[in-house]
Short mmCIF file of C-alpha atoms in Angstrom, two decimals:
data_model
loop_
_atom_site.label_atom_id
_atom_site.label_comp_id
_atom_site.label_asym_id
_atom_site.label_seq_id
_atom_site.Cartn_x
_atom_site.Cartn_y
_atom_site.Cartn_z
CA MET A 1 0.00 0.00 0.00
CA GLN A 2 2.75 2.45 1.01
CA LYS A 3 4.85 1.50 -2.02
CA SER A 4 2.01 2.17 -4.45
CA ARG A 5 1.17 5.46 -2.72
CA ARG A 6 4.77 6.58 -2.98
CA ALA A 7 4.87 5.69 -6.68
CA PHE A 8 1.72 7.70 -7.31
CA LEU A 9 3.04 10.76 -5.49
CA GLN A 10 6.43 10.69 -7.23
CA ASN A 11 4.76 10.50 -10.62
CA MET A 12 2.50 13.39 -9.60
CA ALA A 13 5.50 15.63 -8.85
CA LEU A 14 6.33 15.60 -12.56
CA ALA A 15 2.92 14.91 -14.15
CA PRO A 16 1.27 17.38 -16.54
CA LEU A 17 -1.92 18.93 -15.26
CA ILE A 18 -4.71 18.65 -17.78
CA LEU A 19 -6.98 21.61 -17.10
CA GLY A 20 -10.64 21.68 -17.88
CA THR A 21 -11.21 17.93 -17.60
CA GLY A 22 -12.11 18.10 -13.91
CA ARG A 23 -9.40 15.63 -12.96
CA LEU A 24 -5.67 15.30 -12.69
CA MET A 25 -4.07 13.07 -15.31
CA ALA A 26 -0.64 11.46 -15.08
CA PHE A 27 1.04 9.75 -18.00
CA PRO A 28 2.53 6.42 -16.88
CA SER A 29 6.28 6.07 -17.21
CA THR A 30 7.62 3.66 -19.85
CA GLU A 31 11.21 4.24 -18.76
CA GLN A 32 13.42 1.15 -18.62
CA PRO A 33 15.63 0.64 -15.53
CA ASN A 34 18.85 1.05 -17.52
CA LYS A 35 17.87 4.41 -19.01
CA LYS A 36 18.90 7.85 -17.74
CA ASN A 37 17.34 8.85 -14.44
CA ARG A 38 14.48 11.34 -14.29
CA VAL A 39 15.86 13.55 -11.51
CA GLN A 40 15.38 17.27 -12.10
CA TYR A 41 16.92 20.14 -10.19
CA SER A 42 15.61 23.24 -8.45
CA VAL A 43 16.76 25.98 -6.08
CA ASN A 44 14.92 27.07 -2.96
CA ALA A 45 14.20 30.75 -2.46
CA TYR A 46 15.33 30.63 1.17
CA SER A 47 18.89 30.45 -0.12
CA PHE A 48 18.48 34.15 -0.98
CA ASN A 49 16.50 35.05 2.13
CA SER A 50 18.14 38.38 2.96
CA LEU A 51 18.32 39.51 -0.67
CA LEU A 52 14.67 38.70 -1.36
CA ARG A 53 13.50 40.37 1.84
CA SER A 54 15.52 43.53 1.18
CA GLY A 55 14.37 43.78 -2.43
CA GLU A 56 17.91 43.44 -3.78
CA MET A 57 16.75 40.29 -5.56
CA THR A 58 13.43 39.29 -7.12
CA PHE A 59 11.89 35.97 -8.07
CA VAL A 60 12.71 36.79 -11.70
CA ASP A 61 16.37 37.32 -10.78
CA MET A 62 16.32 33.92 -9.09
CA MET A 63 14.76 32.33 -12.17
CA GLU A 64 17.46 33.78 -14.39
CA PHE A 65 20.15 32.45 -12.05
CA ALA A 66 18.52 29.01 -12.20
CA VAL A 67 18.70 29.08 -15.99
CA ASP A 68 22.32 30.26 -15.93
CA ILE A 69 23.50 27.19 -13.99
CA GLY A 70 21.25 24.70 -15.78
CA LEU A 71 18.51 24.08 -13.24
CA ASP A 72 15.07 22.84 -14.28
CA ALA A 73 12.89 24.63 -11.76
CA VAL A 74 12.55 27.10 -8.89
CA ASP A 75 10.93 26.89 -5.47
CA LEU A 76 8.88 30.02 -4.75
CA THR A 77 8.40 30.36 -1.01
CA GLY A 78 5.18 32.11 -0.02
CA TYR A 79 6.61 34.63 2.43
CA TYR A 80 8.68 36.37 -0.23
CA PHE A 81 5.50 37.59 -1.92
CA SER A 82 4.81 41.14 -0.70
CA SER A 83 1.19 40.28 0.09
CA TYR A 84 2.04 37.36 2.41
CA PRO A 85 0.21 35.96 4.34
CA LYS A 86 -2.54 37.18 2.01
CA LYS A 87 -2.74 35.68 -1.46
CA PRO A 88 -1.01 37.54 -4.31
CA SER A 89 -3.06 38.85 -7.19
CA ASN A 90 -3.66 36.67 -10.22
CA GLU A 91 -1.74 39.22 -12.27
CA GLU A 92 1.38 38.74 -10.16
CA LEU A 93 1.08 34.95 -10.17
CA PHE A 94 0.46 34.65 -13.88
CA THR A 95 3.29 37.06 -14.70
CA LEU A 96 5.68 34.77 -12.81
CA LYS A 97 4.16 31.70 -14.44
CA ARG A 98 4.62 33.21 -17.90
CA LYS A 99 8.20 34.23 -17.13
CA ALA A 100 9.01 30.69 -16.03
CA LEU A 101 7.60 29.38 -19.31
CA GLU A 102 9.68 31.86 -21.31
CA LEU A 103 12.81 30.68 -19.50
CA GLY A 104 11.95 26.99 -19.83
CA LEU A 105 11.56 26.52 -16.08
CA ASP A 106 9.01 24.80 -13.87
CA ILE A 107 7.68 26.35 -10.69
CA ALA A 108 7.88 23.05 -8.90
CA TRP A 109 7.29 23.93 -5.28
CA THR A 110 5.72 26.47 -2.97
CA GLY A 111 5.85 26.71 0.80
CA ILE A 112 4.27 28.51 3.74
CA ARG A 113 4.65 28.65 7.52
CA ASN A 114 2.23 26.96 9.92
CA ASP A 115 2.08 25.60 13.44
CA PHE A 116 -0.08 22.54 14.03
CA VAL A 117 1.42 21.43 17.36
CA THR A 118 0.10 24.39 19.34
CA PRO A 119 -2.81 23.54 21.66
CA ASP A 120 -4.57 26.72 20.48
CA ILE A 121 -7.36 25.33 18.30
CA GLU A 122 -8.28 28.73 16.86
CA SER A 123 -4.68 29.23 15.77
CA ARG A 124 -4.63 25.81 14.10
CA ASN A 125 -7.90 26.56 12.32
CA ALA A 126 -6.47 29.85 11.05
CA ASP A 127 -3.41 28.00 9.74
CA LYS A 128 -5.65 25.49 7.93
CA ALA A 129 -7.43 28.37 6.22
CA HIS A 130 -4.02 29.83 5.36
CA ILE A 131 -2.90 26.52 3.84
CA LYS A 132 -6.12 26.24 1.85
CA ASP A 133 -5.55 29.73 0.40
CA TRP A 134 -1.98 28.98 -0.60
CA LEU A 135 -2.85 25.64 -2.14
CA GLU A 136 -5.00 27.68 -4.52
CA VAL A 137 -1.98 29.92 -5.17
CA SER A 138 0.19 26.86 -5.79
CA SER A 139 -2.30 25.46 -8.27
CA LYS A 140 -2.43 28.74 -10.18
CA LEU A 141 1.38 28.79 -10.40
CA GLY A 142 1.42 25.20 -11.65
CA ALA A 143 3.31 23.84 -8.64
CA THR A 144 2.36 20.27 -7.80
CA ILE A 145 3.60 20.24 -4.18
CA MET A 146 3.36 22.74 -1.31
CA ARG A 147 5.43 22.55 1.85
CA VAL A 148 3.94 22.57 5.35
CA PHE A 149 5.59 22.22 8.75
CA THR A 150 4.58 20.62 12.02
CA GLY A 151 5.47 23.70 14.09
CA ARG A 152 7.72 23.79 17.14
CA ASN A 153 5.46 24.85 20.01
CA LYS A 154 5.14 22.36 22.85
CA SER A 155 2.69 22.19 25.72
CA GLU A 156 3.28 20.81 29.19
CA ASP A 157 -0.43 20.01 29.36
CA PHE A 158 -0.30 17.39 26.57
CA THR A 159 1.94 14.42 25.81
CA LYS A 160 3.75 14.18 22.52
CA ASP A 161 1.47 11.30 21.49
CA GLN A 162 -1.60 13.45 22.15
CA ILE A 163 -0.14 16.24 20.02
CA LYS A 164 0.61 13.76 17.23
CA ASP A 165 -3.04 12.70 17.28
CA TRP A 166 -4.32 16.18 16.48
CA LEU A 167 -1.41 16.73 14.08
CA VAL A 168 -2.67 13.79 12.02
CA ILE A 169 -6.22 15.16 12.05
CA GLU A 170 -5.04 18.57 10.79
CA PHE A 171 -2.91 17.02 8.04
CA LYS A 172 -5.83 14.85 6.89
CA THR A 173 -7.91 17.99 6.42
CA CYS A 174 -5.06 19.66 4.53
CA ALA A 175 -4.75 16.62 2.27
CA GLU A 176 -8.43 17.06 1.37
CA TYR A 177 -7.69 20.68 0.44
CA GLY A 178 -4.76 19.44 -1.63
CA ALA A 179 -6.99 17.04 -3.53
CA GLU A 180 -9.41 19.89 -4.30
CA ASN A 181 -6.58 21.95 -5.84
CA GLY A 182 -4.48 19.23 -7.46
CA VAL A 183 -1.50 20.01 -5.21
CA ILE A 184 0.25 17.57 -2.89
CA VAL A 185 0.65 18.79 0.70
CA GLY A 186 4.28 17.99 1.50
CA LEU A 187 5.46 17.69 5.10
CA GLN A 188 9.03 18.92 5.45
CA ASN A 189 10.89 17.30 8.34
CA HIS A 190 12.45 20.37 9.93
CA ASP A 191 14.04 19.42 13.26
CA GLU A 192 11.10 20.98 15.11
CA PHE A 193 8.76 18.34 16.52
CA LEU A 194 9.37 15.12 14.58
CA PHE A 195 13.07 14.38 14.93
CA THR A 196 13.53 10.83 13.64
CA SER A 197 12.70 8.98 10.45
CA SER A 198 10.42 6.60 12.37
CA GLU A 199 8.34 9.50 13.73
CA VAL A 200 7.95 11.01 10.26
CA ILE A 201 7.00 7.68 8.71
CA ASP A 202 4.42 7.10 11.44
CA ILE A 203 2.69 10.39 10.61
CA LEU A 204 2.78 9.69 6.85
CA LYS A 205 1.19 6.29 7.36
CA ARG A 206 -1.48 7.58 9.72
CA VAL A 207 -2.51 10.40 7.39
CA ASN A 208 -2.53 7.83 4.58
CA SER A 209 -3.51 10.08 1.70
CA ASP A 210 -2.36 10.27 -1.91
CA TRP A 211 -2.38 14.05 -1.43
CA PHE A 212 -0.06 14.10 1.58
CA GLY A 213 3.62 13.39 1.08
CA LEU A 214 7.16 14.05 2.24
CA ILE A 215 9.63 16.77 1.37
CA LEU A 216 12.79 15.10 2.63
CA ASP A 217 15.07 17.74 4.15
CA CYS A 218 18.46 16.01 4.26
CA GLY A 219 19.85 18.78 6.48
CA SER A 220 17.25 18.49 9.24
CA LEU A 221 17.54 14.94 10.57
CA PRO A 222 19.48 15.22 13.84
CA SER A 223 21.25 11.91 14.36
CA ASN A 224 24.58 10.28 15.06
CA ASP A 225 24.10 8.74 11.62
CA PRO A 226 22.04 11.18 9.54
CA TYR A 227 22.70 9.29 6.30
CA THR A 228 20.99 6.19 7.68
CA GLU A 229 18.03 8.39 8.62
CA ILE A 230 17.94 9.75 5.07
CA GLU A 231 18.02 6.20 3.67
CA LYS A 232 15.08 5.18 5.88
CA LEU A 233 12.99 8.10 4.67
CA ALA A 234 14.05 7.88 1.02
CA PRO A 235 11.32 5.39 -0.01
CA TYR A 236 8.70 7.93 1.11
CA ALA A 237 10.22 11.06 -0.47
CA ASN A 238 8.29 13.08 -3.04
CA TYR A 239 10.74 15.98 -3.09
CA TYR A 240 14.25 16.50 -1.73
CA PHE A 241 16.05 19.40 -0.11
CA VAL A 242 19.84 19.07 -0.21
CA LYS A 243 21.77 21.53 1.94
CA GLU A 244 25.47 21.99 2.53
CA HIS A 245 25.09 20.50 5.99
CA VAL A 246 23.63 17.56 7.90
CA LYS A 247 23.01 17.54 11.66
CA THR A 248 24.46 15.53 14.51
CA GLN A 249 22.28 14.23 17.35
CA ASP A 250 22.43 17.58 19.19
CA SER A 251 21.49 19.47 15.98
CA THR A 252 25.04 20.70 15.37
CA LYS A 253 25.57 21.38 11.67
CA ILE A 254 28.44 19.59 9.95
CA PRO A 255 29.38 19.59 6.24
CA ALA A 256 27.22 17.25 4.17
CA ASP A 257 28.62 14.50 2.00
CA ILE A 258 26.74 15.59 -1.12
CA GLU A 259 27.99 12.63 -3.15
CA ARG A 260 26.72 10.18 -0.54
CA ILE A 261 23.29 11.84 -0.51
CA ALA A 262 23.23 11.68 -4.32
CA SER A 263 24.05 7.98 -4.17
CA ILE A 264 21.17 7.32 -1.77
CA ILE A 265 18.74 9.13 -4.06
CA LYS A 266 20.13 7.40 -7.16
CA ASN A 267 19.86 3.97 -5.54
CA GLN A 268 16.17 4.63 -4.86
CA ASN A 269 15.60 5.12 -8.60
CA TYR A 270 13.97 8.37 -7.56
CA LYS A 271 12.07 10.29 -10.24
CA GLY A 272 11.37 13.84 -9.20
CA TYR A 273 12.90 17.10 -8.05
CA VAL A 274 15.98 17.67 -5.94
CA SER A 275 16.17 21.24 -4.65
CA PHE A 276 19.35 22.88 -3.39
CA GLU A 277 19.29 25.26 -0.45
CA SER A 278 22.28 27.10 0.96
CA LEU A 279 22.28 28.55 4.46
CA ALA A 280 26.03 29.25 4.65
CA ASP A 281 27.82 32.58 4.58
CA GLY A 282 29.60 33.44 1.35
CA ASP A 283 28.72 33.59 -2.33
CA THR A 284 25.35 31.80 -2.36
CA LYS A 285 25.24 31.45 -6.13
CA ALA A 286 28.71 29.87 -6.24
CA ILE A 287 27.82 27.53 -3.36
CA ILE A 288 24.65 26.30 -5.06
CA LYS A 289 26.43 25.85 -8.38
CA ASP A 290 29.12 23.78 -6.67
CA MET A 291 26.50 21.67 -4.84
CA LEU A 292 24.71 21.01 -8.13
CA GLU A 293 27.88 19.97 -9.94
CA THR A 294 28.97 17.69 -7.08
CA PHE A 295 25.55 16.06 -6.95
CA GLN A 296 25.38 15.59 -10.71
CA SER A 297 28.81 13.95 -10.76
CA VAL A 298 27.18 10.94 -9.07
CA MET A 299 23.97 10.87 -11.09
#
C-alpha cells in the first residue's frame, strides 16, 4: 500500500496537469531501468532570504540564475510575496508563471509557515485556512507540491502522542484541500517536533492520503548517523532538499557528503525534483552551483 502510494506521489510531482477535464491526469512512465534517471533540479528561495527580503533580488532574478547554472525549476516560497500571508493577485502569479515558461523553467514547489502542534485550536484553524488559500496559489502557479511544517510549540499540558493525534487530524484535512486543488501537501521534516525517520514515517502512514507526502530535508535529521536516517525516509520522499550540511544528534551542523546523498537518491531510482538550499555565509550562487555539480557527478 505504502509502495504504491509513494509511486503515485512521485509521478505526480512531474505529471502534466490537464486543465478543464475536472481531474488530474498522469502519463505512466515507460522508462526502462537502464535508461537515464528522471531527476530534475531546483533551487529554494530561502537560499536568498536576505536579498529577497531587502528587495535586492526578485523571483525573476532567481529564475534567471537558475537558468544560468542549468537548473530545471525554482521553489517560490510564499513569504517572499509582498502580500504574504494574504494571497497575491492573479496578475502577479500569472506574470511569474509566464516568465518561467519563457525561461523553460518549472515552478515546482511552494511553501508557507504553519504551526499545528500548538494547543490553540483557533490558531490551528487559522493555519488550515491559510494553507487552503496557498494551495490555490500553488495550483495557479502550476506547482504540484506545497510545503507545510509541524510547528515547534510544545505544551506541558499534553503528551507528545496526544499532540501527534491532532497533528494527524489537521494534516488529513489539509490533504483534502490538496486534492481539491491538485496540489500535494508535503510535510518537510524540519528538526522541530518530529526528529527521527520513524516518527515522520508514522505520521505519513497515519494520514494515509495520496495528497499528503514528504519533502525530505536532508539537512534536518538530527542523528549520530544522519545518512541512515535519510536512507530510511528515502522510499517515502516526493521531493528532496539538499543543503550543505547535515546535523548531529544535538542538531550541530556539519558539512554534508553531497555525493553520498546523491548515491542514496540514485539507488532509490527516484524520479522527481531535488532542490538545493544554501544557508552558509559566502557567495550563495557559487555555493549552489558547486553543490549542483557535485551532486550531478554521481547521477
